[in-house]
mmCIF file of C-alpha atoms and ligand atoms in Angstrom:
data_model
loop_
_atom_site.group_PDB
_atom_site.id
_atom_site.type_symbol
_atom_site.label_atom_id
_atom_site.label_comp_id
_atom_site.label_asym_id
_atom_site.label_seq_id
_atom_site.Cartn_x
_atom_site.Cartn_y
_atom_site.Cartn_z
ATOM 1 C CA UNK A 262 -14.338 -19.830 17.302
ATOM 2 C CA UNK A 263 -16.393 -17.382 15.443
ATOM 3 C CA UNK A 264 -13.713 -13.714 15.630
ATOM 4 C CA UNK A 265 -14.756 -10.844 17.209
ATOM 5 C CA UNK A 266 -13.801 -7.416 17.176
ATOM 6 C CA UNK A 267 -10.500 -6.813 15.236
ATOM 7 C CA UNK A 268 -7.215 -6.899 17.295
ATOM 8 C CA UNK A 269 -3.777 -7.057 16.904
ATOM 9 C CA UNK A 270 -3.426 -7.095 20.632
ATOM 10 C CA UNK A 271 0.468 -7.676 21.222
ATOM 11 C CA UNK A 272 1.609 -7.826 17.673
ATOM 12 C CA UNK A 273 4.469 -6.153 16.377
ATOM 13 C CA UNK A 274 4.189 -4.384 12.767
ATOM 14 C CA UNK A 275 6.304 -2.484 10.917
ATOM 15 C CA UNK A 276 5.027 -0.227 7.790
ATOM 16 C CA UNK A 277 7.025 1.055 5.374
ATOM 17 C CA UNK A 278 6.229 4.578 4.765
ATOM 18 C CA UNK A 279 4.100 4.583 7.606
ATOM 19 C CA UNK A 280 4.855 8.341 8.640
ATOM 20 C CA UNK A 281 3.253 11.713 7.962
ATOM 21 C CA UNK A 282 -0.743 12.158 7.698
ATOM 22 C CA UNK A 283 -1.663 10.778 4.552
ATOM 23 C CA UNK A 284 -2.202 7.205 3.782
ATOM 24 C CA UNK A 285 0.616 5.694 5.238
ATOM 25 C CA UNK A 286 0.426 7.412 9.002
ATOM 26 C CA UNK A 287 -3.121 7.314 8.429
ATOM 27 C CA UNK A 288 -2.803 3.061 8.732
ATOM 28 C CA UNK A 289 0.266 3.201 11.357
ATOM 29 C CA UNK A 290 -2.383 4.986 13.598
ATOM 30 C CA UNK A 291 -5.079 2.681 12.472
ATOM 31 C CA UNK A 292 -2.873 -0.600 13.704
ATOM 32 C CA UNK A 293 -1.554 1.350 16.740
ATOM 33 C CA UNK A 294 -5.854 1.780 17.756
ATOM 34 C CA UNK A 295 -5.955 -2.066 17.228
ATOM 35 C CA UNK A 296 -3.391 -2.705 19.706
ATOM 36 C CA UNK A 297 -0.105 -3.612 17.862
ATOM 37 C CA UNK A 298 3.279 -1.954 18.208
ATOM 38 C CA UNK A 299 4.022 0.171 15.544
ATOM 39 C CA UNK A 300 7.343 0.763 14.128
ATOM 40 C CA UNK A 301 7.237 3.782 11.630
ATOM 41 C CA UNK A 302 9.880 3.056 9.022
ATOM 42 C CA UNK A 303 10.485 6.436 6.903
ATOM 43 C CA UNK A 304 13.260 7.964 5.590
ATOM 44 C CA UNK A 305 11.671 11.706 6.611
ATOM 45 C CA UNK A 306 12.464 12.134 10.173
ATOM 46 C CA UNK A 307 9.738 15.040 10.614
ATOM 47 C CA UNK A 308 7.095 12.818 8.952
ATOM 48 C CA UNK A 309 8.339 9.581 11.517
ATOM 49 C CA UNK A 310 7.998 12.181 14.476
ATOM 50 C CA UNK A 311 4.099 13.339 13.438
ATOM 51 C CA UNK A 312 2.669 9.229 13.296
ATOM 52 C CA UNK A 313 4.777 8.462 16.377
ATOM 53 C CA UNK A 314 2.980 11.439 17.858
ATOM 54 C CA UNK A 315 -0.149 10.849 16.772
ATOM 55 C CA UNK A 316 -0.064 6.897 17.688
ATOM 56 C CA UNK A 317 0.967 8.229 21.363
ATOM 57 C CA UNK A 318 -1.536 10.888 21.844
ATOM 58 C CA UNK A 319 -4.215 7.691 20.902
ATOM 59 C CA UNK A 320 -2.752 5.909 23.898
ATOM 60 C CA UNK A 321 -0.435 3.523 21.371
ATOM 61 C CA UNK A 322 3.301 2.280 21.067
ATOM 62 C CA UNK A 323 4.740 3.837 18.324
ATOM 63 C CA UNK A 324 8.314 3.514 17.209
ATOM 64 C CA UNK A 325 10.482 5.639 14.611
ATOM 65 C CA UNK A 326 12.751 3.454 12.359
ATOM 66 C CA UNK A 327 14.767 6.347 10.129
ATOM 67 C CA UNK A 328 15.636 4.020 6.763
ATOM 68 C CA UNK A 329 15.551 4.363 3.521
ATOM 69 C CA UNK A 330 13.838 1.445 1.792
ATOM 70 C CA UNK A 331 15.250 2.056 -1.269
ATOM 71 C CA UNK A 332 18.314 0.099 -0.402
ATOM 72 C CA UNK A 333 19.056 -3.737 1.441
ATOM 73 C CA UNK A 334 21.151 -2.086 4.070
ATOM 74 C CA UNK A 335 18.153 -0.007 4.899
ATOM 75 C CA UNK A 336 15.717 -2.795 4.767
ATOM 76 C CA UNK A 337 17.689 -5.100 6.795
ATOM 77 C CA UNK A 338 18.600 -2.418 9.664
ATOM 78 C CA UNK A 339 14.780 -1.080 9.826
ATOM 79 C CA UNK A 340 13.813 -5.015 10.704
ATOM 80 C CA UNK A 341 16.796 -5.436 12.949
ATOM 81 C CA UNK A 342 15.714 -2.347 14.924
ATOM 82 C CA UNK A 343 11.827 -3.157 15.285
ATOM 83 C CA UNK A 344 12.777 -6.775 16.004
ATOM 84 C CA UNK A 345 15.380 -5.716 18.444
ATOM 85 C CA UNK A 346 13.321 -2.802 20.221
ATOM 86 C CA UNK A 347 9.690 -4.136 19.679
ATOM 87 C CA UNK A 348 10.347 -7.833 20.374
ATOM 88 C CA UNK A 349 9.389 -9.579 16.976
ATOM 89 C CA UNK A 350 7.533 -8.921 13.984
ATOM 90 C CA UNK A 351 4.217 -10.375 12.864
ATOM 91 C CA UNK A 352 2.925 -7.689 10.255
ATOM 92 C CA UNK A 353 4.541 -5.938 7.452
ATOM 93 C CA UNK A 354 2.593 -3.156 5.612
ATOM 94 C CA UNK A 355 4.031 -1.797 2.616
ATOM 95 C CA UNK A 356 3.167 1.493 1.931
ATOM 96 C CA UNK A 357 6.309 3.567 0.153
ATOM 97 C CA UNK A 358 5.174 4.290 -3.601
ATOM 98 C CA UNK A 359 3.893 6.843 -5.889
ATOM 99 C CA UNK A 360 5.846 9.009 -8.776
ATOM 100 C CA UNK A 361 8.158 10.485 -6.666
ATOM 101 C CA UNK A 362 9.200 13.924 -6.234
ATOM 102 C CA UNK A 363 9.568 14.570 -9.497
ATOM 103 C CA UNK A 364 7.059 12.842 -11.527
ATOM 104 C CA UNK A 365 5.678 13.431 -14.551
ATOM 105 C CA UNK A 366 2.832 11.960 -16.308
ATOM 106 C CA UNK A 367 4.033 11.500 -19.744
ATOM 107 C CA UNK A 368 4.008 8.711 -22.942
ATOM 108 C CA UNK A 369 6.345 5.710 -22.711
ATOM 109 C CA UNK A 370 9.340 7.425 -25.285
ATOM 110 C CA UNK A 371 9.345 10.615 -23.402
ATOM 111 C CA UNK A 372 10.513 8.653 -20.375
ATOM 112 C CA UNK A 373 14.014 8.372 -19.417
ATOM 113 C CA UNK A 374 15.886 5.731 -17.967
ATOM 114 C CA UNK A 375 16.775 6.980 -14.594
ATOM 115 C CA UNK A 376 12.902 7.570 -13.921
ATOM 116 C CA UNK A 377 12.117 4.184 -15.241
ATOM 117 C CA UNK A 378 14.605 3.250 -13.018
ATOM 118 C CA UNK A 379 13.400 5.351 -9.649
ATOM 119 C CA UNK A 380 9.688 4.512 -10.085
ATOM 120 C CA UNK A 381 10.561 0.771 -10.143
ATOM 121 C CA UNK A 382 12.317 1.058 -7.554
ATOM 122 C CA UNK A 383 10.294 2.670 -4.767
ATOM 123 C CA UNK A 384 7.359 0.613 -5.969
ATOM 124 C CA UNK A 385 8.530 -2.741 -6.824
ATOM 125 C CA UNK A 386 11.878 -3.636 -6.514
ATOM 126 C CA UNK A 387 11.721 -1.768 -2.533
ATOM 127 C CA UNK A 388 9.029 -4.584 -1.350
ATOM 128 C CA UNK A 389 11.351 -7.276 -2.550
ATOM 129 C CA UNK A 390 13.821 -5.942 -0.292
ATOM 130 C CA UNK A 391 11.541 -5.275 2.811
ATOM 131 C CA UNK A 392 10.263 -8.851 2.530
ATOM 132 C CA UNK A 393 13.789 -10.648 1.915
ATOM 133 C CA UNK A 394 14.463 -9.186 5.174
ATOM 134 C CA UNK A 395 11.679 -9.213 7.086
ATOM 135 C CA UNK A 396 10.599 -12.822 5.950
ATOM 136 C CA UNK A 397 12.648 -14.926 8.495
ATOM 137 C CA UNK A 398 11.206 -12.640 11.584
ATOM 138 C CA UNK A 399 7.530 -12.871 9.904
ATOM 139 C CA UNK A 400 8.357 -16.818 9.925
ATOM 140 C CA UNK A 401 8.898 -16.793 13.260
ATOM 141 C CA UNK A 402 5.736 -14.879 14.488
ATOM 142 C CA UNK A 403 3.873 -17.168 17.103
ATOM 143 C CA UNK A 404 0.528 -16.022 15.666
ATOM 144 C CA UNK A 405 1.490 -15.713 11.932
ATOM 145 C CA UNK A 406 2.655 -13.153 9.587
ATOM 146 C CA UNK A 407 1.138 -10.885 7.675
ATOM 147 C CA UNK A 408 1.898 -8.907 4.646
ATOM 148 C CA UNK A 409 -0.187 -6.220 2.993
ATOM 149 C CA UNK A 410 1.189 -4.313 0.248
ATOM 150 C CA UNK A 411 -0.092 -1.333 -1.058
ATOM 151 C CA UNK A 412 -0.675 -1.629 -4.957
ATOM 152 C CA UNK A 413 -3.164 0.630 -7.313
ATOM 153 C CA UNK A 414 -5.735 0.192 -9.478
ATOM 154 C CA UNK A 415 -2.836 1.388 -12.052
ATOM 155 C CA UNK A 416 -1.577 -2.582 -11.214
ATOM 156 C CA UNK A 417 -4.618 -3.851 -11.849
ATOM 157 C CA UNK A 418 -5.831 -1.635 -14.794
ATOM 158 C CA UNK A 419 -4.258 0.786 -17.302
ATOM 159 C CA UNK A 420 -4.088 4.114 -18.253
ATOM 160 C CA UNK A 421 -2.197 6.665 -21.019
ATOM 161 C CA UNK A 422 1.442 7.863 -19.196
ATOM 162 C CA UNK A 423 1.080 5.306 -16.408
ATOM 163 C CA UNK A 424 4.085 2.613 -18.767
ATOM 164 C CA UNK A 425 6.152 3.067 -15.343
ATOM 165 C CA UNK A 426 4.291 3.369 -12.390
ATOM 166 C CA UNK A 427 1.450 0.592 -13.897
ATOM 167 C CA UNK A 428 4.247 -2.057 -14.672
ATOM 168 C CA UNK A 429 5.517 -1.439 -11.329
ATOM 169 C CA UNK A 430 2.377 -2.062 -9.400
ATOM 170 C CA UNK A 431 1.006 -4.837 -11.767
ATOM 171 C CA UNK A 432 4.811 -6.531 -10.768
ATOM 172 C CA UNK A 433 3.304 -5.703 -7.225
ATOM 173 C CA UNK A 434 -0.005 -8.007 -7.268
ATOM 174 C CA UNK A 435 2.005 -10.974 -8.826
ATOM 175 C CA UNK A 436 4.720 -10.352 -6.245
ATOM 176 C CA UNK A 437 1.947 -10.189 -3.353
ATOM 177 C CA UNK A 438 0.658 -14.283 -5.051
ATOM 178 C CA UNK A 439 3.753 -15.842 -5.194
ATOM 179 C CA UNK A 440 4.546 -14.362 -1.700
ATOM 180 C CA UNK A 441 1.629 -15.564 -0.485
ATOM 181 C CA UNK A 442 2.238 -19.378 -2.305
ATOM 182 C CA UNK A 443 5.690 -19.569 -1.181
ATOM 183 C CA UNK A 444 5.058 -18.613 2.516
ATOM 184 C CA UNK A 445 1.907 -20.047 3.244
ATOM 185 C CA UNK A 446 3.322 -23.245 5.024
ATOM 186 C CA UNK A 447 5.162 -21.156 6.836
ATOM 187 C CA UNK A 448 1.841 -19.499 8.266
ATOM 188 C CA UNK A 449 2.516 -16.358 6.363
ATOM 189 C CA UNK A 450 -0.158 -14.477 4.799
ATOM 190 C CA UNK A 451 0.770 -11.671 1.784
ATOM 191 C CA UNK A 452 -2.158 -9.416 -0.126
ATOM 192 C CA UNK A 453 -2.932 -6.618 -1.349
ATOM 193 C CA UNK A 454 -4.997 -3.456 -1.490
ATOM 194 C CA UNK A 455 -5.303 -1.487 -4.422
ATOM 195 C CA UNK A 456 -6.289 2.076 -3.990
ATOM 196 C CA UNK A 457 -8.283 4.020 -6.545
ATOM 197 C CA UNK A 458 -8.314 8.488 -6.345
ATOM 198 C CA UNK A 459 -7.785 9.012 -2.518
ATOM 199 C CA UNK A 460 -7.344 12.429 -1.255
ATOM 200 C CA UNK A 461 -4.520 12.834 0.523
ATOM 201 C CA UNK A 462 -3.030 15.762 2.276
ATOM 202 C CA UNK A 463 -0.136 16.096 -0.353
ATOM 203 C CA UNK A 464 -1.709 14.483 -2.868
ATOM 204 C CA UNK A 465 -3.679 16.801 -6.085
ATOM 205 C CA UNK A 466 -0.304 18.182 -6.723
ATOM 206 C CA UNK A 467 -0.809 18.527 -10.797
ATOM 207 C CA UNK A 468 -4.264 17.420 -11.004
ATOM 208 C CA UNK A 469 -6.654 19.593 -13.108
ATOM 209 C CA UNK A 470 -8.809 22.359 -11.220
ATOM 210 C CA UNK A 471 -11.927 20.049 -12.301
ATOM 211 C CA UNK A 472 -10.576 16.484 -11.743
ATOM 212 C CA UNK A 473 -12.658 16.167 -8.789
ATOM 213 C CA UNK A 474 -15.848 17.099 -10.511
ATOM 214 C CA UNK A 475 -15.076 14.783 -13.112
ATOM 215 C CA UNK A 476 -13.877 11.896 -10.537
ATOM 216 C CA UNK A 477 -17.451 12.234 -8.841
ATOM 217 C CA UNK A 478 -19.419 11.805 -12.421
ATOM 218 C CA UNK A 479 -17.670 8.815 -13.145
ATOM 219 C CA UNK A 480 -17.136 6.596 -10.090
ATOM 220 C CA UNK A 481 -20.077 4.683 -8.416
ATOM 221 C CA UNK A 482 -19.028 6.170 -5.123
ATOM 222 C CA UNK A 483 -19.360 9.168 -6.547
ATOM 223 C CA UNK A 484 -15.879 10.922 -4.636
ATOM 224 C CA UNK A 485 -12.274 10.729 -3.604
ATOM 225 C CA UNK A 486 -11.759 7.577 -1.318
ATOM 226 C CA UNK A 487 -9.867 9.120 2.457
ATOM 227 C CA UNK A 488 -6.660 7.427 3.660
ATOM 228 C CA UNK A 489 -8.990 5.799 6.688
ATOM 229 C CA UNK A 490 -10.604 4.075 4.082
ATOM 230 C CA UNK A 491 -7.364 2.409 2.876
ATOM 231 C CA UNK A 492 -6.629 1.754 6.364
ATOM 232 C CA UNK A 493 -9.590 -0.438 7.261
ATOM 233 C CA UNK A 494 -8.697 -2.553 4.772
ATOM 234 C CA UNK A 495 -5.226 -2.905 5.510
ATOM 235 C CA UNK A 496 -6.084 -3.515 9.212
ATOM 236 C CA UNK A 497 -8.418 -5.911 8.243
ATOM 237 C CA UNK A 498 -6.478 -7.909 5.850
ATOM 238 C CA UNK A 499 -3.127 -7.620 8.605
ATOM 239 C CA UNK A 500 -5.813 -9.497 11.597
ATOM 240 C CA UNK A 501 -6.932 -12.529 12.258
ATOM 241 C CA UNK A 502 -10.059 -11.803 10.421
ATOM 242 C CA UNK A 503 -8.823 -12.096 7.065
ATOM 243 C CA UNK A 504 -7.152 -15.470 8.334
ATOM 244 C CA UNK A 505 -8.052 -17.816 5.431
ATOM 245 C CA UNK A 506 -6.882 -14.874 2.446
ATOM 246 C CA UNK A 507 -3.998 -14.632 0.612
ATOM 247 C CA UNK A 508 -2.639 -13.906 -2.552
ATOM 248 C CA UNK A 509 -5.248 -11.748 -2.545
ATOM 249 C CA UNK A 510 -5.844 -8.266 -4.374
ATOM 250 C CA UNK A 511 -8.550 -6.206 -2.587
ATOM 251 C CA UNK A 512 -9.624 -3.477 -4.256
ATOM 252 C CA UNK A 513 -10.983 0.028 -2.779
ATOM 253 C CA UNK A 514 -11.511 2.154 -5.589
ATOM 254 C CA UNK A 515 -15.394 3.472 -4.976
ATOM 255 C CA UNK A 516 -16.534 0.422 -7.652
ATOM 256 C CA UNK A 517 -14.147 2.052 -10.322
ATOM 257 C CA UNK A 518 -12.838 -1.406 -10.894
ATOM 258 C CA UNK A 519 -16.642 -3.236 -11.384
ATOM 259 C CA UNK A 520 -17.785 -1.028 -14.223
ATOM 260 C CA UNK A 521 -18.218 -2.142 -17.991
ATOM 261 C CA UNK A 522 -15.924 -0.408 -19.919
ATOM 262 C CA UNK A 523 -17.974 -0.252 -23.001
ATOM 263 C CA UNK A 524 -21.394 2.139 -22.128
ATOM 264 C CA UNK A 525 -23.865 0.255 -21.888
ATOM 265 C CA UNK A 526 -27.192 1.002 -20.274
ATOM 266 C CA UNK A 527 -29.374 -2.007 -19.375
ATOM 267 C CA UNK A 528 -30.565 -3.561 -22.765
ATOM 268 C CA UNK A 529 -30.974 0.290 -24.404
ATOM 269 C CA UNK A 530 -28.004 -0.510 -26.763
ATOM 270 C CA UNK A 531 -29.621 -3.460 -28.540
ATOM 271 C CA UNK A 532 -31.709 -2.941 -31.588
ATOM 272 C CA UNK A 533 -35.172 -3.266 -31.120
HETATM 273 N N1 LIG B 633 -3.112 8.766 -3.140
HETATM 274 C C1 LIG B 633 -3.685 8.036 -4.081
HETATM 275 O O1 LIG B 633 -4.636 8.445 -4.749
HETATM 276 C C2 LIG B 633 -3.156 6.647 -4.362
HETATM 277 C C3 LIG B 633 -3.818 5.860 -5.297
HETATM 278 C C4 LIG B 633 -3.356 4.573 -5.553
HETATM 279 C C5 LIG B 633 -2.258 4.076 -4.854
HETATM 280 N N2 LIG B 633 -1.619 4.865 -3.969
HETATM 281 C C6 LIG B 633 -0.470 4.289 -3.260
HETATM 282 O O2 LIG B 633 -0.586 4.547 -1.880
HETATM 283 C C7 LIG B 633 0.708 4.576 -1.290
HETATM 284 C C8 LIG B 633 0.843 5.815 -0.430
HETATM 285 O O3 LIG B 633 0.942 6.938 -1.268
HETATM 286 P P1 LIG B 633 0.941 8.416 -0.662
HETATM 287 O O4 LIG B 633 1.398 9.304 -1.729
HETATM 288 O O5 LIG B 633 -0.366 8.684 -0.008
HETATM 289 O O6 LIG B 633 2.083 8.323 0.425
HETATM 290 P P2 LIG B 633 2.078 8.890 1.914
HETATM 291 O O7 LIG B 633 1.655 10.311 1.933
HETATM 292 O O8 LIG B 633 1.393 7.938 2.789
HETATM 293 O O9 LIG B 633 3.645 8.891 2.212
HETATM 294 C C9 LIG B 633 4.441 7.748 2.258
HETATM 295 C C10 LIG B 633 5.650 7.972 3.171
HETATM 296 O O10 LIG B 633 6.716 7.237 2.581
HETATM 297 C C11 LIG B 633 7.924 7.897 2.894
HETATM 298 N N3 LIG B 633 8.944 7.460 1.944
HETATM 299 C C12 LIG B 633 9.021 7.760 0.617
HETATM 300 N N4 LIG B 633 10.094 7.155 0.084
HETATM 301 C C13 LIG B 633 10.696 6.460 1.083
HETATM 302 C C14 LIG B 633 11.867 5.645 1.152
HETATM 303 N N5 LIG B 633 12.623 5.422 0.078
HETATM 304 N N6 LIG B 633 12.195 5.081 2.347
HETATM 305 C C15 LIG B 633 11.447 5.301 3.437
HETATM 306 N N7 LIG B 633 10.337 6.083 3.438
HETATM 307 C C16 LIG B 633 9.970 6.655 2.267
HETATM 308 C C17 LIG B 633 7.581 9.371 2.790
HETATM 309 O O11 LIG B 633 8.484 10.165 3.539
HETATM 310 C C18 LIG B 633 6.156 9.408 3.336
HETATM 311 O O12 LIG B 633 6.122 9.743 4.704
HETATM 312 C C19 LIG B 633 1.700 4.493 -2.469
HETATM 313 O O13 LIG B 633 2.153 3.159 -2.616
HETATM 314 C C20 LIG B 633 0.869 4.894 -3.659
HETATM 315 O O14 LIG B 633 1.357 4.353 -4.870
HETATM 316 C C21 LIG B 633 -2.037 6.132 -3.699
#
């Protein structure tokens, strides 16, 4: 059969860090449209309440899971509540990541162990948890589970000041293939997206005045990404569409990730 319009018509999906209205309610709404049940797993009850909202007013099922992924107990009682209230679980998106409250961009001795520590943790060690605990539900999906995690283009390149938050997202993409290897025969799916610059609501905290300016000269798409365009994406990668991919790493970046890195301009750089 040839697939049709996306759907995730009575599926269940959780997504961790899935409130608010930046990337991660942006793709609990975006599931929610495609017809799943959405359980909204954040530890900020105010940003659980605005996606719940938002996936009603749209005519969805949304359901606030108040956890904190940062531990197992949290993990473990935010998939015994959307199994319990939602009736299974066949997606898990995520989402939960960043530098944290109070990052700072700085070189690798000027870090210090506890923020070593807390970015590895709510962008590596977190998703660990979330699948340990959501893998035997996701293994008993009757249409097959899928798992989309929510990397960078930090994992997949590097940058100056990025020793933490790069390490933990590279972690992230290997995590995502050996996932994806040691579930397959269980007709589980696990990938990846890997965001380039995407303008969120809270995000440009720090940036400099002309980072945009300078973002649009050097990307092929020459601007910010916006959190729907993460959320395609994910929804397409969670659906039966993307049924034959896994251990994948999809990239939406605006081309950042295609370009040479050494300037070179057709054959203008060879001697003549
Ligand atoms: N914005 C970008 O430019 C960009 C670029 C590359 C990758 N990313 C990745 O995209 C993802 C989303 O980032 P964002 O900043 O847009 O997030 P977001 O605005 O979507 O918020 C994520 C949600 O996670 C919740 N949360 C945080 N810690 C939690 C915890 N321990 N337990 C439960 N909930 C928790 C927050 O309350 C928030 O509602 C991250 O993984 C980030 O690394 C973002």
């Amino acid at each position: 059969m040839i697939p049709g319009r996306i759907s995730l018509e009575g599926r269940v999906a959780v997504v961790a860090g899935g409130g608010g209205d930046g990337i991660g309610g942006t793709i609990s709404l975006c599931l929610a449209q495609a017809g799943a049940a959405v359980a909204v797993l954040d530890r900020d009850a105010d940003c659980a309440r605005q996606a719940v909202e938002a996936i009603e007013a749209a005519g969805g099922r949304g359901l606030a899971v108040l956890e904190d992924v940062c531990t197992p107990e949290g993990c473990a009682a935010a998939v015994e509540r959307t199994v319990g209230t939602l009736g299974g679980l066949d997606v898990l998106v995520n989402v939960v990541g960043g530098m944290g409250g109070q990052a700072r961009w700085v070189v690798t001795e000027e870090w210090t162990d506890a923020e070593w520590d807390h970015i590895l943790s709510m962008n590596l060690r977190y998703v660990f948890l979330m699948c340990r605990a959501a893998l035997p539900s996701l293994r008993a999906s009757r249409v097959g589970g899928s798992i989309v995690n929510i990397a960078s283009i930090s994992g997949t390149h590097s940058a100056p000041q990025h020793v933490a938050y790069g390490a933990a997202k590279a972690g992230l993409v290997s995590m995502t293939r050996s996932l994806a290897l040691e579930y397959a025969r269980d007709g589980i799916r696990a990938n990846a997206v890997a965001p380039g610059v995407i303008r969120t609501p809270r995000g440009g905290r720090g940036m400099a005045s002309d980072f945009e300016a300078r973002l649009a000269e050097s990307l092929p798409i020459p601007r910010p990404g916006q959190p729907q365009e993460i959320a395609g994406p994910v929804l397409f990668l969670a659906s039966d569409l993307a049924s034959y991919v896994t251990g994948q790493t999809l990239g939406v970046d605006g081309g950042a990730a295609v370009r040479y890195p050494i300037p070179v301009l057709g054959r203008s750089h060879m001697m003549s």
